Amino acid sequence: MAAGSPDVDTLPWLNPQRVARLQDALQARILVIDGAMGTMIQQHGLDEGDYRGERFVDGFDAAYLPEAGHVHGASCGCSHDQRGNNDLLSLTRPEIIRDIHAQYLDAGADLVETNTFNSTTISLADYGLSHLARELNEAGARLAREACDAAEARDPARPRFVIGVLGPTSRTASLSPDVNRPGFRAITFDALREAYREATDGLIDGGADLLMVETVFDTLNAKAALFAIEEAFDARGSRLPVMVSGTITDASGRTLSGQTAEAFWYSLRHARPLSIGLNCALGAKDLRVHVDVLAQIADAYVSTHPNAGLPNAFGGYDETPEDMAAVLGEFARAGLLNLVGGCCGTSPAHINAIARAVGEYPPRALPALEAA
Ligand SMILES: [Zn+2]
Ligand SMILES: [Zn+2]
């Protein structure tokens, strides 16, 4: 194993039997992660009222006052449009979210990602709902847990795992959003750390089997997330396996904060993640060279869950299940993969095709890594 933080490494697993089943599965085959949540929600054609449900009928949380003495009224300023706030559906339309998880599990996913990509105080501020961060993470994990438990009850031989998702937030800690003020930062490391801590605690309480710091475009944001995760583990005296997945934001093959896949791995390796990988980004074909780099150097499992190609002129994604399965099947044949799934634009049909394409190949062998 890589050298790492001794405190966290010595903590016991929160759920040792679940981790043992996960390790066994990772040794046996390439595991399949689910696909996009957004694509599936879109098909329901939900309107503003659907997003709001009863509790948020006026565009704010009727059960919450932003400060003492505040009285909600027609022009109190609390109301926000909630359409597009997909994470809120974990509270207002939980049956839709649970059913999407179930569809991915039916399609062949071993792991499903919680509907919590934007459930941090930072991202929820756009909707005036920062105070819901912990509740949404817990609810999101619980819905995924219920879907996985139901699938396992039907087929006990096959474990299904909940990945508690921590998204990147809309703020970047290492770069200025203002070209005229290069020293300016829209967010600090400590503010990110606090937000991620709250989200992490919610995900663990809701029953996540693993945590994933996902779609990392700024390594400093990821470091804040990993720091917060370690704090949460320390406070509980136990830990979960952690996955880290970055994204490539331009054709030169770098993250937004300017790192190659190799630099990305070496700057996060100290956290000893269960897996390192790449998601979203340019589509599977253009990620291959970068996944190949990770497969060669990382003493951790390697994951990828790309978009269904590049966004087209209408913001949609054009790669069919067969297209994606052909490309990712080749990744598997080349021995690059331990975990594979889909990001933006993918559907259960994509995940089913990918699962079938990679199923015949063994998982990537870890370079000099003892199973831990
Ligand atoms: Zn108000
Ligand atoms: Zn994506």
Short mmCIF file of C-alpha atoms and ligand atoms in Angstrom, two decimals:
data_model
loop_
_atom_site.label_atom_id
_atom_site.label_comp_id
_atom_site.label_asym_id
_atom_site.label_seq_id
_atom_site.Cartn_x
_atom_site.Cartn_y
_atom_site.Cartn_z
CA MET A 1 0.00 0.00 0.00
CA ALA A 2 1.03 3.58 -0.49
CA ALA A 3 2.28 5.44 2.52
CA GLY A 4 -0.50 7.53 3.93
CA SER A 5 -2.11 9.14 6.88
CA PRO A 6 -1.55 6.72 9.75
CA ASP A 7 -4.54 7.82 11.85
CA VAL A 8 -7.19 7.11 9.28
CA ASP A 9 -5.54 3.91 8.06
CA THR A 10 -5.69 2.33 11.47
CA LEU A 11 -9.40 3.02 11.93
CA PRO A 12 -11.62 -0.03 11.52
CA TRP A 13 -14.16 -0.20 8.71
CA LEU A 14 -17.62 1.01 9.68
CA ASN A 15 -19.11 -2.09 8.00
CA PRO A 16 -16.35 -4.72 7.73
CA GLN A 17 -18.57 -7.33 6.12
CA ARG A 18 -19.70 -4.97 3.39
CA VAL A 19 -16.11 -4.00 2.65
CA ALA A 20 -15.07 -7.66 2.52
CA ARG A 21 -17.82 -8.37 -0.02
CA LEU A 22 -16.74 -5.35 -2.06
CA GLN A 23 -13.10 -6.48 -2.04
CA ASP A 24 -14.10 -10.00 -3.08
CA ALA A 25 -16.18 -8.62 -5.94
CA LEU A 26 -13.34 -6.33 -7.08
CA GLN A 27 -10.97 -9.29 -7.15
CA ALA A 28 -13.42 -11.37 -9.17
CA ARG A 29 -14.55 -9.00 -11.92
CA ILE A 30 -14.87 -5.51 -13.31
CA LEU A 31 -17.62 -3.84 -11.30
CA VAL A 32 -20.28 -1.72 -12.97
CA ILE A 33 -21.30 1.72 -11.72
CA ASP A 34 -24.67 3.19 -12.72
CA GLY A 35 -25.31 5.96 -15.27
CA ALA A 36 -26.71 9.47 -15.28
CA MET A 37 -29.44 10.63 -12.93
CA GLY A 38 -30.25 13.82 -14.86
CA THR A 39 -31.10 12.06 -18.13
CA MET A 40 -33.55 9.81 -16.30
CA ILE A 41 -35.20 12.63 -14.35
CA GLN A 42 -35.68 14.60 -17.57
CA GLN A 43 -37.87 11.84 -18.98
CA HIS A 44 -40.44 12.55 -16.28
CA GLY A 45 -41.01 16.09 -17.64
CA LEU A 46 -41.33 17.52 -14.13
CA ASP A 47 -42.50 21.09 -13.71
CA GLU A 48 -41.84 23.65 -10.99
CA GLY A 49 -44.69 22.32 -8.84
CA ASP A 50 -43.34 18.77 -9.01
CA TYR A 51 -39.97 19.92 -7.74
CA ARG A 52 -41.51 21.95 -4.93
CA GLY A 53 -43.95 19.40 -3.59
CA GLU A 54 -45.87 20.48 -0.49
CA ARG A 55 -43.06 21.45 1.81
CA PHE A 56 -41.50 23.86 -0.69
CA VAL A 57 -44.75 24.99 -2.31
CA ASP A 58 -43.82 28.69 -2.12
CA GLY A 59 -40.29 28.14 -3.41
CA PHE A 60 -38.72 28.03 0.05
CA ASP A 61 -38.70 25.60 2.97
CA ALA A 62 -41.87 26.33 4.94
CA ALA A 63 -40.32 24.46 7.88
CA TYR A 64 -37.31 26.76 8.11
CA LEU A 65 -36.76 30.42 8.97
CA PRO A 66 -33.45 31.91 7.77
CA GLU A 67 -33.04 34.02 10.93
CA ALA A 68 -34.81 34.73 14.19
CA GLY A 69 -37.79 37.04 13.78
CA HIS A 70 -38.05 36.45 9.99
CA VAL A 71 -41.62 36.10 8.78
CA HIS A 72 -42.10 34.46 5.39
CA GLY A 73 -44.33 36.48 3.10
CA ALA A 74 -45.04 37.34 -0.52
CA SER A 75 -41.86 39.40 -0.90
CA CYS A 76 -39.56 38.14 1.86
CA GLY A 77 -36.99 37.10 -0.75
CA CYS A 78 -36.79 33.44 0.22
CA SER A 79 -38.54 32.08 -2.86
CA HIS A 80 -36.41 30.54 -5.61
CA ASP A 81 -37.26 28.57 -8.72
CA GLN A 82 -36.62 24.93 -7.83
CA ARG A 83 -37.03 23.37 -11.27
CA GLY A 84 -33.70 21.73 -12.06
CA ASN A 85 -32.81 21.26 -8.40
CA ASN A 86 -32.64 17.51 -8.97
CA ASP A 87 -31.29 16.70 -5.52
CA LEU A 88 -34.42 18.19 -3.94
CA LEU A 89 -36.43 15.38 -5.54
CA SER A 90 -34.97 13.02 -2.91
CA LEU A 91 -37.43 14.77 -0.56
CA THR A 92 -40.27 15.81 -2.86
CA ARG A 93 -40.41 12.85 -5.30
CA PRO A 94 -38.46 10.07 -3.54
CA GLU A 95 -40.25 7.32 -5.50
CA ILE A 96 -38.80 8.67 -8.77
CA ILE A 97 -35.25 8.62 -7.44
CA ARG A 98 -35.60 5.16 -5.89
CA ASP A 99 -37.04 3.84 -9.14
CA ILE A 100 -34.14 5.24 -11.18
CA HIS A 101 -31.69 3.45 -8.87
CA ALA A 102 -33.74 0.27 -9.30
CA GLN A 103 -33.63 0.57 -13.10
CA TYR A 104 -29.83 0.83 -13.05
CA LEU A 105 -29.54 -2.14 -10.69
CA ASP A 106 -31.81 -4.14 -13.02
CA ALA A 107 -29.60 -3.10 -15.94
CA GLY A 108 -26.58 -4.67 -14.23
CA ALA A 109 -25.06 -2.00 -11.99
CA ASP A 110 -23.16 -3.27 -8.95
CA LEU A 111 -22.93 0.21 -7.48
CA VAL A 112 -25.34 3.15 -7.60
CA GLU A 113 -24.49 6.78 -6.97
CA THR A 114 -26.58 8.85 -4.60
CA ASN A 115 -28.63 11.78 -5.93
CA THR A 116 -26.45 14.24 -4.02
CA PHE A 117 -24.13 15.76 -6.63
CA ASN A 118 -25.18 19.31 -5.65
CA SER A 119 -26.12 18.67 -2.02
CA THR A 120 -23.58 20.94 -0.39
CA THR A 121 -24.35 24.19 1.39
CA ILE A 122 -22.36 25.90 -1.38
CA SER A 123 -24.30 24.52 -4.35
CA LEU A 124 -27.68 24.62 -2.58
CA ALA A 125 -27.22 28.36 -1.96
CA ASP A 126 -28.27 28.86 -5.60
CA TYR A 127 -31.72 27.62 -4.55
CA GLY A 128 -31.85 29.29 -1.13
CA LEU A 129 -31.73 25.85 0.50
CA SER A 130 -28.24 25.62 2.04
CA HIS A 131 -29.73 24.45 5.32
CA LEU A 132 -30.90 21.22 3.63
CA ALA A 133 -27.40 19.91 2.91
CA ARG A 134 -27.25 17.31 5.61
CA GLU A 135 -30.88 16.23 5.17
CA LEU A 136 -30.52 15.81 1.39
CA ASN A 137 -27.35 13.74 1.74
CA GLU A 138 -28.96 11.48 4.28
CA ALA A 139 -32.16 11.13 2.24
CA GLY A 140 -30.19 10.51 -0.96
CA ALA A 141 -28.13 7.75 0.66
CA ARG A 142 -31.22 6.19 2.19
CA LEU A 143 -33.04 5.97 -1.16
CA ALA A 144 -30.04 4.32 -2.82
CA ARG A 145 -29.70 2.00 0.18
CA GLU A 146 -33.35 0.93 -0.14
CA ALA A 147 -32.93 0.18 -3.84
CA CYS A 148 -29.72 -1.81 -3.21
CA ASP A 149 -31.27 -3.72 -0.31
CA ALA A 150 -34.24 -4.65 -2.49
CA ALA A 151 -31.95 -5.90 -5.29
CA GLU A 152 -29.86 -7.90 -2.80
CA ALA A 153 -32.98 -9.43 -1.29
CA ARG A 154 -33.90 -10.74 -4.75
CA ASP A 155 -30.38 -12.05 -5.46
CA PRO A 156 -28.42 -12.44 -2.21
CA ALA A 157 -25.39 -13.87 -4.03
CA ARG A 158 -24.76 -10.50 -5.63
CA PRO A 159 -23.97 -7.56 -3.36
CA ARG A 160 -24.98 -4.04 -4.46
CA PHE A 161 -23.27 -0.98 -3.11
CA VAL A 162 -24.24 2.62 -2.42
CA ILE A 163 -21.70 5.22 -3.49
CA GLY A 164 -22.26 8.43 -1.52
CA VAL A 165 -21.46 11.19 -4.01
CA LEU A 166 -19.66 14.42 -3.14
CA GLY A 167 -19.74 16.76 -6.14
CA PRO A 168 -17.18 19.45 -6.96
CA THR A 169 -19.40 22.46 -6.05
CA SER A 170 -19.62 25.41 -8.43
CA ARG A 171 -16.66 27.18 -6.79
CA THR A 172 -12.99 26.54 -7.35
CA ALA A 173 -10.49 27.04 -4.53
CA SER A 174 -7.26 27.29 -6.50
CA LEU A 175 -8.23 29.59 -9.37
CA SER A 176 -9.81 33.02 -9.67
CA PRO A 177 -13.10 33.27 -11.57
CA ASP A 178 -12.11 36.87 -12.41
CA VAL A 179 -9.33 37.25 -15.02
CA ASN A 180 -8.65 40.78 -13.77
CA ARG A 181 -8.07 39.65 -10.18
CA PRO A 182 -5.90 36.51 -10.32
CA GLY A 183 -5.48 36.47 -6.52
CA PHE A 184 -9.22 36.42 -5.86
CA ARG A 185 -10.91 33.20 -4.68
CA ALA A 186 -14.66 32.64 -4.64
CA ILE A 187 -14.30 30.04 -1.88
CA THR A 188 -11.75 29.11 0.79
CA PHE A 189 -10.37 25.70 1.66
CA ASP A 190 -11.99 25.88 5.09
CA ALA A 191 -15.42 26.79 3.72
CA LEU A 192 -15.21 23.81 1.36
CA ARG A 193 -14.02 21.55 4.17
CA GLU A 194 -16.99 22.54 6.34
CA ALA A 195 -19.46 21.99 3.51
CA TYR A 196 -18.00 18.60 2.66
CA ARG A 197 -17.99 17.55 6.30
CA GLU A 198 -21.70 18.18 6.61
CA ALA A 199 -22.43 16.30 3.38
CA THR A 200 -20.20 13.38 4.41
CA ASP A 201 -21.95 12.98 7.75
CA GLY A 202 -25.32 12.90 6.00
CA LEU A 203 -24.15 10.28 3.48
CA ILE A 204 -22.75 8.03 6.20
CA ASP A 205 -25.87 8.37 8.34
CA GLY A 206 -28.03 7.49 5.34
CA GLY A 207 -26.19 4.21 4.84
CA ALA A 208 -23.59 4.76 2.09
CA ASP A 209 -21.14 1.85 1.61
CA LEU A 210 -18.49 4.05 0.01
CA LEU A 211 -17.88 7.72 -0.62
CA MET A 212 -16.84 9.20 -3.96
CA VAL A 213 -15.28 12.61 -4.51
CA GLU A 214 -16.49 13.01 -8.06
CA THR A 215 -15.95 15.14 -11.16
CA VAL A 216 -12.95 16.84 -9.59
CA PHE A 217 -11.84 19.76 -11.74
CA ASP A 218 -9.82 21.45 -9.01
CA THR A 219 -7.46 19.30 -6.97
CA LEU A 220 -7.61 21.75 -4.06
CA ASN A 221 -11.39 21.21 -3.83
CA ALA A 222 -10.75 17.46 -3.74
CA LYS A 223 -8.17 17.89 -1.00
CA ALA A 224 -10.75 19.80 1.05
CA ALA A 225 -13.25 16.99 0.52
CA LEU A 226 -10.74 14.31 1.51
CA PHE A 227 -9.72 16.32 4.57
CA ALA A 228 -13.37 16.62 5.62
CA ILE A 229 -13.92 12.89 5.06
CA GLU A 230 -10.95 12.07 7.30
CA GLU A 231 -12.35 14.37 9.98
CA ALA A 232 -15.70 12.62 9.77
CA PHE A 233 -14.02 9.20 10.04
CA ASP A 234 -11.92 10.35 13.00
CA ALA A 235 -15.00 11.64 14.80
CA ARG A 236 -16.77 8.31 14.32
CA GLY A 237 -13.75 6.12 14.97
CA SER A 238 -14.42 4.15 11.78
CA ARG A 239 -14.20 4.63 8.03
CA LEU A 240 -15.61 3.77 4.62
CA PRO A 241 -13.70 3.10 1.38
CA VAL A 242 -13.23 6.30 -0.65
CA MET A 243 -13.22 6.68 -4.42
CA VAL A 244 -11.78 9.72 -6.20
CA SER A 245 -12.73 10.60 -9.77
CA GLY A 246 -11.42 13.61 -11.64
CA THR A 247 -12.49 15.18 -14.87
CA ILE A 248 -10.54 16.48 -17.84
CA THR A 249 -11.75 19.86 -18.98
CA ASP A 250 -9.86 20.50 -22.20
CA ALA A 251 -8.33 18.83 -25.21
CA SER A 252 -4.79 19.14 -23.80
CA GLY A 253 -5.80 16.50 -21.27
CA ARG A 254 -5.68 18.53 -18.08
CA THR A 255 -8.03 19.27 -15.25
CA LEU A 256 -9.27 22.84 -14.83
CA SER A 257 -6.55 23.39 -12.25
CA GLY A 258 -4.01 22.36 -14.88
CA GLN A 259 -2.99 18.86 -13.87
CA THR A 260 -2.40 15.81 -16.02
CA ALA A 261 -3.90 12.51 -14.85
CA GLU A 262 -0.50 11.54 -13.47
CA ALA A 263 -0.13 14.72 -11.39
CA PHE A 264 -3.72 14.35 -10.23
CA TRP A 265 -2.97 10.87 -8.87
CA TYR A 266 0.26 11.84 -7.15
CA SER A 267 -1.30 14.84 -5.45
CA LEU A 268 -4.18 12.77 -3.96
CA ARG A 269 -2.45 9.44 -3.40
CA HIS A 270 -1.69 10.31 0.25
CA ALA A 271 -5.39 9.81 1.04
CA ARG A 272 -5.06 6.15 -0.02
CA PRO A 273 -8.30 5.99 -1.96
CA LEU A 274 -9.82 2.64 -2.85
CA SER A 275 -9.95 3.82 -6.46
CA ILE A 276 -8.78 6.65 -8.67
CA GLY A 277 -10.44 7.45 -11.96
CA LEU A 278 -11.89 9.86 -14.45
CA ASN A 279 -15.49 10.69 -15.27
CA CYS A 280 -17.70 13.02 -17.30
CA ALA A 281 -15.37 14.95 -19.59
CA LEU A 282 -14.83 14.29 -23.27
CA GLY A 283 -16.44 10.90 -23.65
CA ALA A 284 -14.82 7.49 -23.40
CA LYS A 285 -12.62 7.60 -26.51
CA ASP A 286 -10.78 10.74 -25.51
CA LEU A 287 -10.33 9.57 -21.92
CA ARG A 288 -8.53 6.39 -22.92
CA VAL A 289 -4.99 7.76 -22.90
CA HIS A 290 -5.55 9.26 -19.43
CA VAL A 291 -7.15 6.14 -17.96
CA ASP A 292 -4.21 4.20 -19.39
CA VAL A 293 -1.81 6.44 -17.43
CA LEU A 294 -3.72 5.84 -14.19
CA ALA A 295 -3.82 2.10 -14.86
CA GLN A 296 -0.03 2.04 -15.15
CA ILE A 297 0.91 4.12 -12.13
CA ALA A 298 -1.85 3.87 -9.51
CA ASP A 299 -1.60 1.39 -6.65
CA ALA A 300 -5.37 1.68 -6.27
CA TYR A 301 -8.27 0.38 -8.32
CA VAL A 302 -9.00 2.34 -11.51
CA SER A 303 -12.47 3.58 -12.42
CA THR A 304 -14.01 5.45 -15.31
CA HIS A 305 -17.54 6.64 -15.98
CA PRO A 306 -17.51 8.86 -19.06
CA ASN A 307 -20.25 10.90 -20.69
CA ALA A 308 -22.08 9.50 -23.71
CA GLY A 309 -19.72 11.50 -25.93
CA LEU A 310 -19.30 15.26 -26.16
CA PRO A 311 -22.41 17.42 -25.70
CA ASN A 312 -24.02 18.21 -29.06
CA ALA A 313 -25.37 21.60 -30.15
CA PHE A 314 -28.56 20.99 -28.15
CA GLY A 315 -26.79 19.99 -24.94
CA GLY A 316 -27.65 16.33 -25.51
CA TYR A 317 -25.34 13.35 -25.91
CA ASP A 318 -25.16 11.22 -29.01
CA GLU A 319 -23.23 8.04 -28.22
CA THR A 320 -25.49 5.02 -28.27
CA PRO A 321 -25.20 2.16 -25.79
CA GLU A 322 -23.43 0.15 -28.52
CA ASP A 323 -20.95 2.98 -29.22
CA MET A 324 -19.98 3.32 -25.59
CA ALA A 325 -19.89 -0.40 -24.94
CA ALA A 326 -17.53 -0.94 -27.88
CA VAL A 327 -15.08 1.69 -26.62
CA LEU A 328 -15.21 0.65 -22.95
CA GLY A 329 -15.10 -3.03 -23.87
CA GLU A 330 -11.73 -2.31 -25.48
CA PHE A 331 -10.56 -0.59 -22.25
CA ALA A 332 -11.46 -3.79 -20.41
CA ARG A 333 -9.73 -6.02 -22.98
CA ALA A 334 -6.59 -3.90 -22.55
CA GLY A 335 -6.68 -4.51 -18.80
CA LEU A 336 -7.29 -0.91 -17.76
CA LEU A 337 -10.44 -1.23 -15.66
CA ASN A 338 -11.62 -2.20 -12.21
CA LEU A 339 -14.83 -0.15 -12.17
CA VAL A 340 -16.76 1.29 -15.10
CA GLY A 341 -20.02 3.14 -15.61
CA GLY A 342 -21.56 6.17 -17.28
CA CYS A 343 -21.90 9.89 -16.63
CA CYS A 344 -23.92 12.58 -18.45
CA GLY A 345 -26.26 11.31 -21.16
CA THR A 346 -26.09 7.64 -20.20
CA SER A 347 -29.14 5.50 -19.46
CA PRO A 348 -29.86 1.98 -18.17
CA ALA A 349 -29.50 0.77 -21.78
CA HIS A 350 -25.95 2.17 -21.84
CA ILE A 351 -25.10 0.54 -18.51
CA ASN A 352 -26.54 -2.77 -19.62
CA ALA A 353 -24.49 -2.72 -22.84
CA ILE A 354 -21.34 -1.70 -20.95
CA ALA A 355 -21.87 -4.44 -18.35
CA ARG A 356 -22.17 -7.05 -21.09
CA ALA A 357 -19.13 -5.70 -22.98
CA VAL A 358 -16.76 -5.75 -19.99
CA GLY A 359 -18.16 -8.89 -18.36
CA GLU A 360 -16.00 -11.29 -20.32
CA TYR A 361 -12.69 -9.68 -19.25
CA PRO A 362 -10.87 -9.97 -15.95
CA PRO A 363 -10.34 -6.87 -13.82
CA ARG A 364 -7.10 -4.93 -14.05
CA ALA A 365 -4.42 -6.41 -11.81
CA LEU A 366 -3.11 -3.97 -9.24
CA PRO A 367 0.58 -3.16 -9.47
CA ALA A 368 2.18 -4.27 -6.17
CA LEU A 369 -0.93 -3.62 -4.13
CA GLU A 370 -1.93 -5.94 -1.36
CA ALA A 371 -5.68 -6.30 -0.99
CA ALA A 372 -6.62 -4.00 1.85
ZN ZN B 1 -38.88 34.24 3.95
ZN ZN B 2 -20.91 13.98 -16.59
#
